[in-house]
Amino acid sequence: MKKLKVSAVMAIVLIVGLVLAACGGGNSSSDSKDSAKKDKEQTINLLESAQIATMDTVMSTDVVSGTAMDQVIEGLYSLGKDDKFELGVAAEEPTISKDNKTYTFKLRDDAKWSNGDDVTANDFVFAWRKAVNPDTGAQYAYMFDGVIENASDIMTKKKGVDTLGVKAVDDKTLEVQLERPITYIKSLFAFVTFKPQNEKFVKEQGKNYAKTSENLIYNGPFTLKDWDGNGDTWEYVKNDKYWGAKDVKLKNAKINVVKQPSTGINLYTKGEADAVNLSAEYAKQYAKDKNRISVPQASVFYLKFNQKRDGKETPLANEHARKAIAQAFNKEAYAKQILANGSVAVDQQVPEGLAANPKTGEDFTKSAAAANKYLTYDVEAAQKEWKEAQKEIGDKVTIELLSDDTDNAKSSSQYMKDQLEKNLPGLTLSLKNVPFNNRVDLDSKSNFDMELSGWGADYQDPMTFLDLYVTGGSNANINYSNKEYDALINANKTTDAADPQKRWENFIKAQDILINQDAAIAPIYQRSLSILQNPAIKDMYRHNFGSDYSLKAAYIK
């Protein structure tokens, strides 16, 4: 979900950021008054870039929702410092069969929901079945496809949901049957869609489940408070029923949605905030500040080319038009001038640092670049493709570009408009900037021509990016289909699943088809966060994949 995942998130999600409110100092003391004061000070204020889209774990696709869920709902594992996996509801590492396909987990005896119910194996069985049930409409159901036994047949209605390879042996014993051995399975067990849900509570709530913070229960380090389903504010409050509550230092974290970078900066400079993510103008201004930190992430942002809208082909159904646009904007200048936060221009969908060659240890991006020449900024090549496109779709072409409504998203949209209209004569780019939730809705319905979009790694494998674009995939929404591409991705889930080197080669071929041969998308940059932060804030872990951060270990020194 990066984390774009999340899901996927707009480019602006990374540059609006979070703010931690100043909480004051204080020396340790055995005096009860001082102790009470210290406890009270364990409060932080955070800024989010958008509203929570959903708090139903099986329906989440965006990073804001996923990050919220990671604070309040815990799965078998969670992400800790340096993205190391920590045991969550699982009491210990699972017993694994010799064929690496059967995982048996013992759950913590003291794992509780916030209403006092035990967290049981059935909570996972119920949630996972709900996720793969085609009637649910979960966009992330594909993450079970080819992973958990029978998920594929269930999703295509060939088998019932009760055949899914997950079983409650007893209340505290969960058995998981995989379709095949999966090297990155722990990444999935930590991911939001694999979190548990309390069946009894969900059924009691009915259609109201997860609509507000009052229609939810929690088993994570915090509970959610004062979230009305649409509002710009909510709060994480320490969960006293959490099994690890004694190690959770924060009392609460208050969240506000802030879309203007200047607002966060004002809070920081007035001493009312301890940290703020920097947009371009502020990243330059504070480039040498001693409290400025850079946080690289496994998230790539790109232009999505939708080939069919409202049942009709868009101009982007034309391959020459897609290839022209993919090469007609200066992504290096965009990263340095518009973002200016350490993000780097890229020509690939799989980000640097995500995966390494199983034989040589070489990064995926280097292997892919050695194997194929990638489309990149080249005005001459772009104009050549554009002339071919115009022969087929006309001299005057109007394309709508969908984006968020924040200042930085608007700046990004305007940059693309200036570049593309300048370098592709006859093209008019119509800008459509809407609130985040509206954009997510338009995206899910394929109701756009072109979109500034992004995707963060949900787990540590190229599949988390390349699986998006198979025919009928539920997250790309660009009406793209290539049988050869589908076959390569499917082979990596089935016949080549146990051959790491073959999987590697298949991924490189698939990405070449996606970006170079078909130009289904146009990569722009790999994001990095530029942050000003008061060093008094400790152990707020930011993640390279999955959700943006976790607060479980955070505290104010």
XYZ file of C-alpha atoms in Angstrom:
557
model
C 0.000 0.000 0.000
C 2.659 1.730 -0.365
C 2.284 1.343 0.125
C 0.720 3.208 -2.180
C 0.376 0.824 -1.153
C -0.804 1.932 -1.010
C -3.485 2.351 -3.068
C -2.817 3.619 -5.194
C -2.005 7.108 -4.128
C -1.558 10.293 -6.043
C 1.818 11.943 -6.418
C 0.857 14.586 -3.881
C 0.339 12.045 -1.120
C 4.083 11.985 -0.589
C 4.686 15.718 -0.333
C 1.939 16.948 1.939
C 2.944 14.754 4.823
C 2.628 14.458 8.514
C 3.067 16.904 11.351
C 3.873 16.041 14.940
C 2.818 18.671 17.456
C 5.294 20.064 19.967
C 4.635 18.569 23.331
C 7.196 20.238 25.587
C 10.035 18.777 27.606
C 10.318 17.522 31.123
C 12.797 15.607 33.257
C 12.035 12.171 34.672
C 10.872 12.189 38.278
C 9.503 9.705 40.771
C 7.068 12.346 41.914
C 3.510 11.359 40.886
C 2.731 14.843 39.534
C 5.769 14.789 37.265
C 4.911 11.267 36.164
C 1.360 12.259 35.287
C 2.654 15.269 33.391
C 5.028 13.083 31.408
C 2.209 10.679 30.478
C 0.064 13.586 29.338
C 2.851 14.802 27.080
C 2.852 11.563 25.077
C 0.477 13.140 22.557
C 1.352 13.960 18.966
C -0.505 15.685 16.145
C -0.172 14.326 12.626
C -1.200 15.680 9.263
C -2.546 13.451 6.528
C -2.836 14.356 2.876
C -6.352 13.000 2.375
C -9.364 11.564 4.162
C -9.605 7.904 5.071
C -11.363 6.223 2.141
C -12.435 3.118 4.102
C -11.723 1.302 7.359
C -12.890 -2.083 6.073
C -9.593 -3.974 5.776
C -10.673 -5.999 2.746
C -11.739 -2.882 0.836
C -8.665 -0.691 1.375
C -6.546 0.267 -1.651
C -5.011 3.621 -0.671
C -2.077 4.420 1.590
C -3.983 6.773 3.907
C -6.533 4.100 4.811
C -3.858 1.412 5.017
C -1.728 3.528 7.325
C -4.718 4.162 9.597
C -5.547 0.463 9.711
C -1.974 -0.443 10.626
C -2.253 1.657 13.781
C -5.475 0.061 15.001
C -5.797 -3.446 13.515
C -3.067 -6.058 13.764
C -2.459 -9.101 11.576
C -0.229 -12.124 12.040
C 2.818 -9.871 11.606
C 3.522 -6.156 11.698
C 6.342 -4.020 10.315
C 8.865 -2.657 12.787
C 12.157 -0.808 12.644
C 13.991 -0.968 9.302
C 10.985 -2.822 7.841
C 11.759 -5.941 9.856
C 8.784 -8.240 10.429
C 7.608 -8.546 14.025
C 5.164 -11.072 15.423
C 1.712 -9.579 15.741
C -1.276 -11.748 16.634
C 0.950 -14.756 15.913
C 2.469 -15.931 19.195
C 5.497 -17.479 17.474
C 6.862 -18.262 14.043
C 4.655 -20.805 12.238
C 5.333 -24.474 11.744
C 5.991 -24.960 8.004
C 5.534 -28.234 6.121
C 8.412 -29.787 4.173
C 6.907 -28.664 0.859
C 6.685 -25.064 2.198
C 2.977 -24.903 1.451
C 1.305 -25.428 4.826
C 1.771 -22.830 7.583
C 0.389 -23.470 11.053
C 0.196 -20.471 13.390
C -0.370 -20.396 17.122
C -2.129 -17.162 18.095
C -1.486 -15.163 21.251
C -3.671 -16.143 24.183
C -3.788 -12.491 25.254
C -4.745 -11.055 21.850
C -8.043 -9.214 22.397
C -10.443 -7.015 20.476
C -11.283 -3.670 22.053
C -14.735 -5.002 23.046
C -13.061 -7.728 25.122
C -13.493 -10.623 22.656
C -10.555 -12.913 22.020
C -8.854 -12.627 18.649
C -9.355 -16.114 17.206
C -8.286 -18.126 14.197
C -11.827 -17.766 12.849
C -11.325 -14.005 12.663
C -8.726 -14.627 9.959
C -10.795 -17.281 8.211
C -13.804 -14.947 8.083
C -11.844 -11.928 6.817
C -9.923 -13.839 4.146
C -13.048 -15.533 2.835
C -14.747 -12.147 2.723
C -11.822 -10.733 0.721
C -11.890 -13.402 -2.006
C -15.681 -13.621 -2.216
C -16.520 -12.098 -5.629
C -19.701 -10.621 -4.130
C -17.573 -8.425 -1.846
C -15.883 -6.602 -4.705
C -12.526 -6.278 -2.924
C -9.985 -4.775 -5.331
C -7.108 -6.374 -3.439
C -8.606 -9.862 -3.693
C -6.059 -10.547 -6.427
C -3.370 -10.725 -3.731
C -4.833 -14.101 -2.729
C -4.904 -15.271 -6.346
C -2.392 -18.068 -6.842
C -1.294 -17.610 -3.235
C -3.884 -19.154 -0.908
C -5.243 -22.512 -2.041
C -8.414 -22.314 -4.159
C -8.531 -18.502 -4.113
C -8.396 -18.340 -7.911
C -11.323 -20.725 -8.353
C -13.338 -18.921 -5.697
C -12.793 -15.556 -7.354
C -14.011 -16.963 -10.671
C -16.986 -18.653 -8.937
C -15.769 -22.165 -9.716
C -15.653 -23.035 -6.013
C -17.332 -21.822 -2.832
C -15.625 -19.488 -0.381
C -15.526 -22.247 2.237
C -12.899 -24.079 0.128
C -10.295 -21.335 0.688
C -7.064 -22.754 2.081
C -7.402 -21.302 5.558
C -8.760 -23.224 8.552
C -9.363 -22.624 12.252
C -8.018 -25.838 13.795
C -9.156 -24.408 17.131
C -9.625 -20.909 18.532
C -5.898 -20.268 18.740
C -4.552 -22.393 15.873
C -4.689 -21.158 12.289
C -3.700 -23.363 9.350
C -2.917 -21.757 5.996
C -2.541 -23.788 2.798
C -0.627 -22.098 -0.031
C -1.034 -22.870 -3.712
C 2.751 -22.832 -4.051
C 5.836 -21.962 -2.014
C 6.123 -18.163 -1.783
C 9.343 -16.504 -0.697
C 7.626 -13.210 0.185
C 4.678 -14.732 2.054
C 5.545 -12.965 5.324
C 5.069 -9.643 3.483
C 1.519 -10.727 2.672
C 0.768 -11.961 6.175
C 1.671 -8.444 7.387
C -0.421 -6.680 4.746
C -3.712 -4.924 5.467
C -5.959 -7.228 3.384
C -4.771 -10.214 5.426
C -5.806 -8.677 8.768
C -8.580 -10.303 10.855
C -12.202 -9.254 11.342
C -14.505 -10.281 14.192
C -17.328 -12.136 12.421
C -19.914 -11.643 15.155
C -19.307 -7.893 15.353
C -19.258 -7.422 11.578
C -22.594 -9.204 11.199
C -24.133 -7.238 14.064
C -23.159 -3.969 12.388
C -24.406 -5.058 8.974
C -24.157 -2.301 6.367
C -22.895 0.109 9.026
C -19.718 -1.873 9.639
C -16.607 0.319 9.380
C -18.632 3.401 8.409
C -17.458 5.330 11.492
C -15.087 4.723 14.384
C -18.100 3.684 16.472
C -18.873 0.873 14.037
C -15.482 -0.775 14.490
C -13.531 -2.737 17.073
C -9.759 -2.887 17.249
C -6.998 -5.305 18.175
C -3.987 -3.085 17.446
C -1.906 -0.795 19.658
C -4.433 2.029 19.199
C -8.162 2.480 18.726
C -9.757 4.932 16.316
C -11.778 7.796 17.766
C -13.942 10.598 16.357
C -13.864 9.431 12.734
C -17.236 10.028 11.077
C -16.448 8.346 7.771
C -15.863 11.536 5.808
C -14.257 14.036 8.159
C -10.859 15.678 8.065
C -10.024 14.788 11.664
C -9.671 11.613 13.718
C -7.616 10.307 16.616
C -5.592 7.240 17.549
C -5.914 6.432 21.252
C -3.809 3.892 23.130
C -5.643 0.551 23.302
C -5.432 -0.745 26.868
C -6.678 -4.164 25.734
C -3.801 -4.591 23.272
C -1.553 -7.513 24.237
C 1.538 -5.260 24.085
C -0.047 -2.190 25.695
C 2.667 -1.900 28.353
C 5.203 -1.140 25.600
C 3.074 1.460 23.811
C 4.293 4.854 25.023
C 2.008 7.252 23.156
C -1.243 8.213 24.807
C -2.810 9.401 21.577
C -2.181 10.867 18.134
C -4.518 13.485 16.668
C -4.899 13.582 12.888
C -5.889 16.460 10.636
C -6.147 16.437 6.851
C -4.098 19.308 5.462
C -3.754 19.837 1.732
C -1.705 23.026 1.712
C 2.058 22.608 2.366
C 2.232 26.172 3.677
C -0.124 25.254 6.512
C 2.221 22.561 7.774
C 5.213 24.862 7.453
C 3.415 27.560 9.428
C 2.750 25.107 12.238
C 6.383 24.059 12.251
C 7.869 27.545 12.167
C 5.539 28.788 14.919
C 6.699 25.982 17.181
C 3.312 24.269 17.101
C 4.541 21.247 15.188
C 7.528 18.952 15.462
C 7.730 17.664 11.894
C 6.482 18.452 8.432
C 6.929 16.961 4.984
C 8.399 19.449 2.550
C 6.972 20.310 -0.846
C 9.297 21.605 -3.573
C 9.649 25.247 -2.571
C 10.245 24.371 1.078
C 12.559 21.460 0.285
C 14.835 23.975 -1.441
C 14.501 26.502 1.355
C 15.373 23.987 4.071
C 17.897 21.955 2.073
C 20.695 22.566 4.605
C 18.608 22.452 7.770
C 20.203 20.092 10.306
C 16.805 18.578 11.124
C 15.966 17.756 7.510
C 15.808 14.029 6.774
C 15.229 12.105 3.551
C 13.167 8.919 3.472
C 13.462 6.930 0.189
C 10.457 4.725 -0.548
C 9.611 1.830 -2.843
C 6.909 3.855 -4.579
C 6.738 4.817 -8.241
C 4.530 7.519 -9.753
C 3.448 7.541 -13.358
C 0.912 8.529 -15.982
C -1.878 6.006 -16.421
C -3.238 5.755 -19.968
C -6.865 4.644 -20.024
C -7.728 3.128 -23.390
C -11.495 2.936 -23.018
C -13.925 5.275 -21.215
C -17.698 4.937 -21.052
C -17.509 2.099 -23.545
C -15.648 4.170 -26.129
C -11.985 4.234 -27.072
C -10.010 7.231 -25.835
C -7.189 8.807 -27.876
C -4.887 6.749 -25.661
C -6.111 3.555 -27.281
C -3.621 4.582 -29.958
C -0.192 3.089 -29.273
C 1.639 5.917 -31.050
C -0.121 8.495 -28.875
C 0.891 6.658 -25.702
C 4.510 6.363 -26.802
C 4.576 10.017 -27.801
C 3.343 11.197 -24.403
C 5.672 8.809 -22.555
C 8.678 10.508 -24.166
C 7.449 14.110 -24.320
C 8.017 15.352 -20.753
C 11.270 16.051 -18.924
C 11.014 13.825 -15.855
C 14.470 14.800 -14.562
C 13.436 18.465 -14.443
C 10.110 17.482 -12.876
C 11.814 15.579 -10.044
C 14.335 18.337 -9.378
C 12.181 21.429 -9.886
C 8.597 20.449 -9.064
C 9.276 17.877 -6.318
C 12.785 18.879 -5.145
C 12.555 16.467 -2.222
C 15.060 13.777 -3.164
C 12.685 11.891 -5.470
C 14.430 10.615 -8.609
C 13.297 10.282 -12.227
C 12.703 6.685 -13.370
C 11.808 4.829 -16.552
C 10.621 1.617 -14.899
C 7.607 0.573 -12.860
C 9.491 -1.630 -10.370
C 11.425 0.667 -8.004
C 15.082 0.457 -7.119
C 15.811 -1.399 -3.901
C 12.774 -3.683 -3.981
C 14.207 -6.908 -5.359
C 17.600 -8.473 -6.135
C 18.673 -11.069 -8.697
C 18.561 -14.470 -6.922
C 21.923 -15.440 -8.447
C 23.964 -12.235 -8.635
C 22.273 -9.947 -6.112
C 21.948 -7.243 -8.777
C 19.041 -4.853 -8.320
C 16.030 -5.479 -10.547
C 16.225 -2.047 -12.150
C 19.818 -2.623 -13.247
C 19.040 -6.063 -14.655
C 16.031 -4.709 -16.540
C 17.980 -1.734 -17.927
C 20.731 -4.052 -19.155
C 18.196 -6.270 -20.918
C 16.047 -3.576 -22.569
C 16.167 0.036 -23.758
C 13.462 1.927 -21.896
C 11.336 4.776 -23.194
C 12.468 8.045 -21.645
C 12.465 11.785 -22.343
C 13.226 12.256 -26.047
C 11.362 15.063 -27.829
C 12.452 13.993 -31.315
C 11.248 10.419 -30.784
C 8.055 11.695 -29.140
C 7.196 13.960 -32.075
C 7.838 11.168 -34.541
C 5.340 8.952 -32.685
C 2.905 11.868 -32.404
C 2.854 12.436 -36.151
C 1.973 8.774 -36.614
C -0.765 9.094 -34.009
C -2.229 12.152 -35.703
C -2.601 10.231 -38.954
C -4.945 7.883 -37.130
C -6.739 10.050 -34.539
C -6.599 13.519 -36.095
C -4.453 16.643 -35.920
C -6.267 18.166 -32.937
C -6.496 15.956 -29.870
C -7.904 16.771 -26.417
C -7.017 14.541 -23.470
C -8.206 15.003 -19.891
C -5.607 14.654 -17.101
C -7.057 13.606 -13.742
C -5.280 14.561 -10.526
C -5.875 15.601 -6.911
C -6.888 19.126 -5.890
C -3.934 20.015 -3.661
C -1.523 22.814 -4.572
C 1.264 20.406 -5.408
C -0.977 18.167 -7.481
C -2.107 21.220 -9.415
C 1.509 22.244 -9.964
C 2.323 18.757 -11.217
C -0.657 18.783 -13.569
C 0.282 22.192 -14.932
C 3.856 21.034 -15.526
C 2.596 18.095 -17.590
C 0.250 20.364 -19.527
C 3.061 22.790 -20.352
C 5.471 20.040 -21.399
C 3.068 17.963 -23.459
C 1.360 20.829 -25.280
C 4.740 22.385 -26.075
C 6.333 19.185 -27.387
C 3.273 17.628 -29.060
C 1.679 20.253 -31.375
C -2.063 19.777 -31.715
C -2.486 18.276 -28.238
C -4.672 20.010 -25.649
C -4.446 18.738 -22.091
C -7.577 19.464 -20.070
C -6.832 19.440 -16.324
C -9.282 17.913 -13.862
C -8.267 18.386 -10.213
C -10.614 16.809 -7.679
C -10.539 15.785 -3.972
C -8.668 12.554 -3.270
C -11.738 10.385 -2.591
C -13.365 11.642 -5.792
C -10.260 10.737 -7.765
C -10.212 7.248 -6.258
C -13.849 6.812 -7.257
C -13.272 8.049 -10.829
C -10.234 5.796 -11.101
C -12.138 2.714 -9.921
C -14.758 3.347 -12.628
C -12.158 3.992 -15.373
C -13.764 7.403 -15.731
C -10.669 9.269 -16.914
C -8.408 9.588 -19.947
C -5.028 10.020 -18.303
C -4.187 10.145 -14.601
C -1.287 11.172 -12.401
C -1.076 8.141 -10.186
C 1.283 6.162 -8.001
C 1.795 2.763 -6.438
C 3.791 1.742 -3.393
C 5.105 -1.751 -2.769
C 2.737 -3.889 -0.724
C 5.335 -6.634 -0.373
C 8.926 -7.325 -1.408
C 8.593 -8.776 -4.898
C 8.164 -7.295 -8.411
C 4.777 -8.998 -8.494
C 3.348 -6.262 -6.265
C 3.738 -3.840 -9.201
C 3.480 -5.995 -12.304
C 0.423 -7.993 -11.246
C -1.604 -4.771 -11.519
C -1.754 -4.885 -15.303
C -3.011 -8.362 -16.097
C -6.204 -8.479 -18.151
C -9.176 -7.740 -15.911
C -7.012 -6.625 -12.998
C -8.973 -4.673 -10.398
C -6.512 -1.869 -9.659
C -5.033 -0.565 -12.920
C -8.411 0.409 -14.462
C -6.839 1.360 -17.805
C -8.506 -1.271 -20.012
C -5.171 -2.712 -21.042
C -4.725 -6.314 -22.180
C -1.760 -8.270 -23.535
C -1.876 -12.077 -23.670
C 1.899 -12.475 -23.633
C 2.113 -10.233 -20.575
C -0.642 -12.209 -18.843
C 1.134 -15.488 -19.583
C 4.404 -14.286 -18.048
C 2.743 -13.084 -14.855
C 0.643 -16.243 -14.613
C 3.732 -18.432 -15.112
C 5.372 -16.706 -12.159
C 2.420 -17.723 -10.035
C 2.270 -21.304 -11.277
C 4.687 -23.247 -13.496
C 7.723 -21.044 -12.767
C 6.856 -20.256 -9.155
C 9.569 -22.520 -7.750
C 12.264 -21.319 -10.185
C 13.618 -17.962 -8.875
C 15.800 -17.288 -11.913
C 13.017 -17.994 -14.388
C 10.658 -15.756 -12.420
C 13.264 -13.001 -12.604
C 13.573 -13.304 -16.366
C 9.789 -13.373 -16.777
C 9.392 -10.175 -14.757
C 11.983 -8.371 -16.885
C 10.217 -9.465 -20.085
C 6.829 -8.455 -18.679
C 7.979 -4.971 -17.699
C 9.479 -4.509 -21.166
C 6.111 -5.337 -22.739
C 4.235 -3.058 -20.349
C 6.402 0.040 -20.708
C 8.450 -0.195 -23.894
C 6.397 -2.258 -26.317
C 2.876 -1.232 -25.296
C 3.504 1.985 -23.314
C 0.518 1.141 -21.126
C 1.880 3.553 -18.510
C 4.625 6.188 -18.404
C 6.800 6.102 -15.256
C 7.861 9.484 -13.863
C 9.707 9.160 -10.553
C 10.461 7.076 -7.480
C 9.469 9.033 -4.447
C 11.469 10.154 -1.468
C 10.092 12.121 1.444
C 11.897 15.245 2.599
C 11.004 15.975 6.214
C 11.815 18.513 8.886
C 11.539 16.826 12.255
C 12.241 17.719 15.854
C 14.700 15.137 17.183
C 12.569 14.783 20.317
C 10.281 12.454 18.337
C 11.705 8.939 18.607
C 10.977 5.579 16.975
C 8.223 6.636 14.630
C 9.078 4.080 11.988
C 8.562 4.993 8.346
C 8.295 2.113 5.894
C 9.632 1.397 2.449
C 6.583 -0.687 1.571
C 3.090 -1.224 2.959
C 1.817 1.697 5.062
C 3.750 4.949 5.409
C 4.529 4.677 9.107
C 3.767 2.952 12.400
C 3.329 4.530 15.834
C 3.521 1.444 18.038
C 7.021 2.222 19.307
C 6.914 6.030 18.955
C 7.424 8.349 21.905
C 8.448 11.874 22.850
C 11.767 12.178 24.615
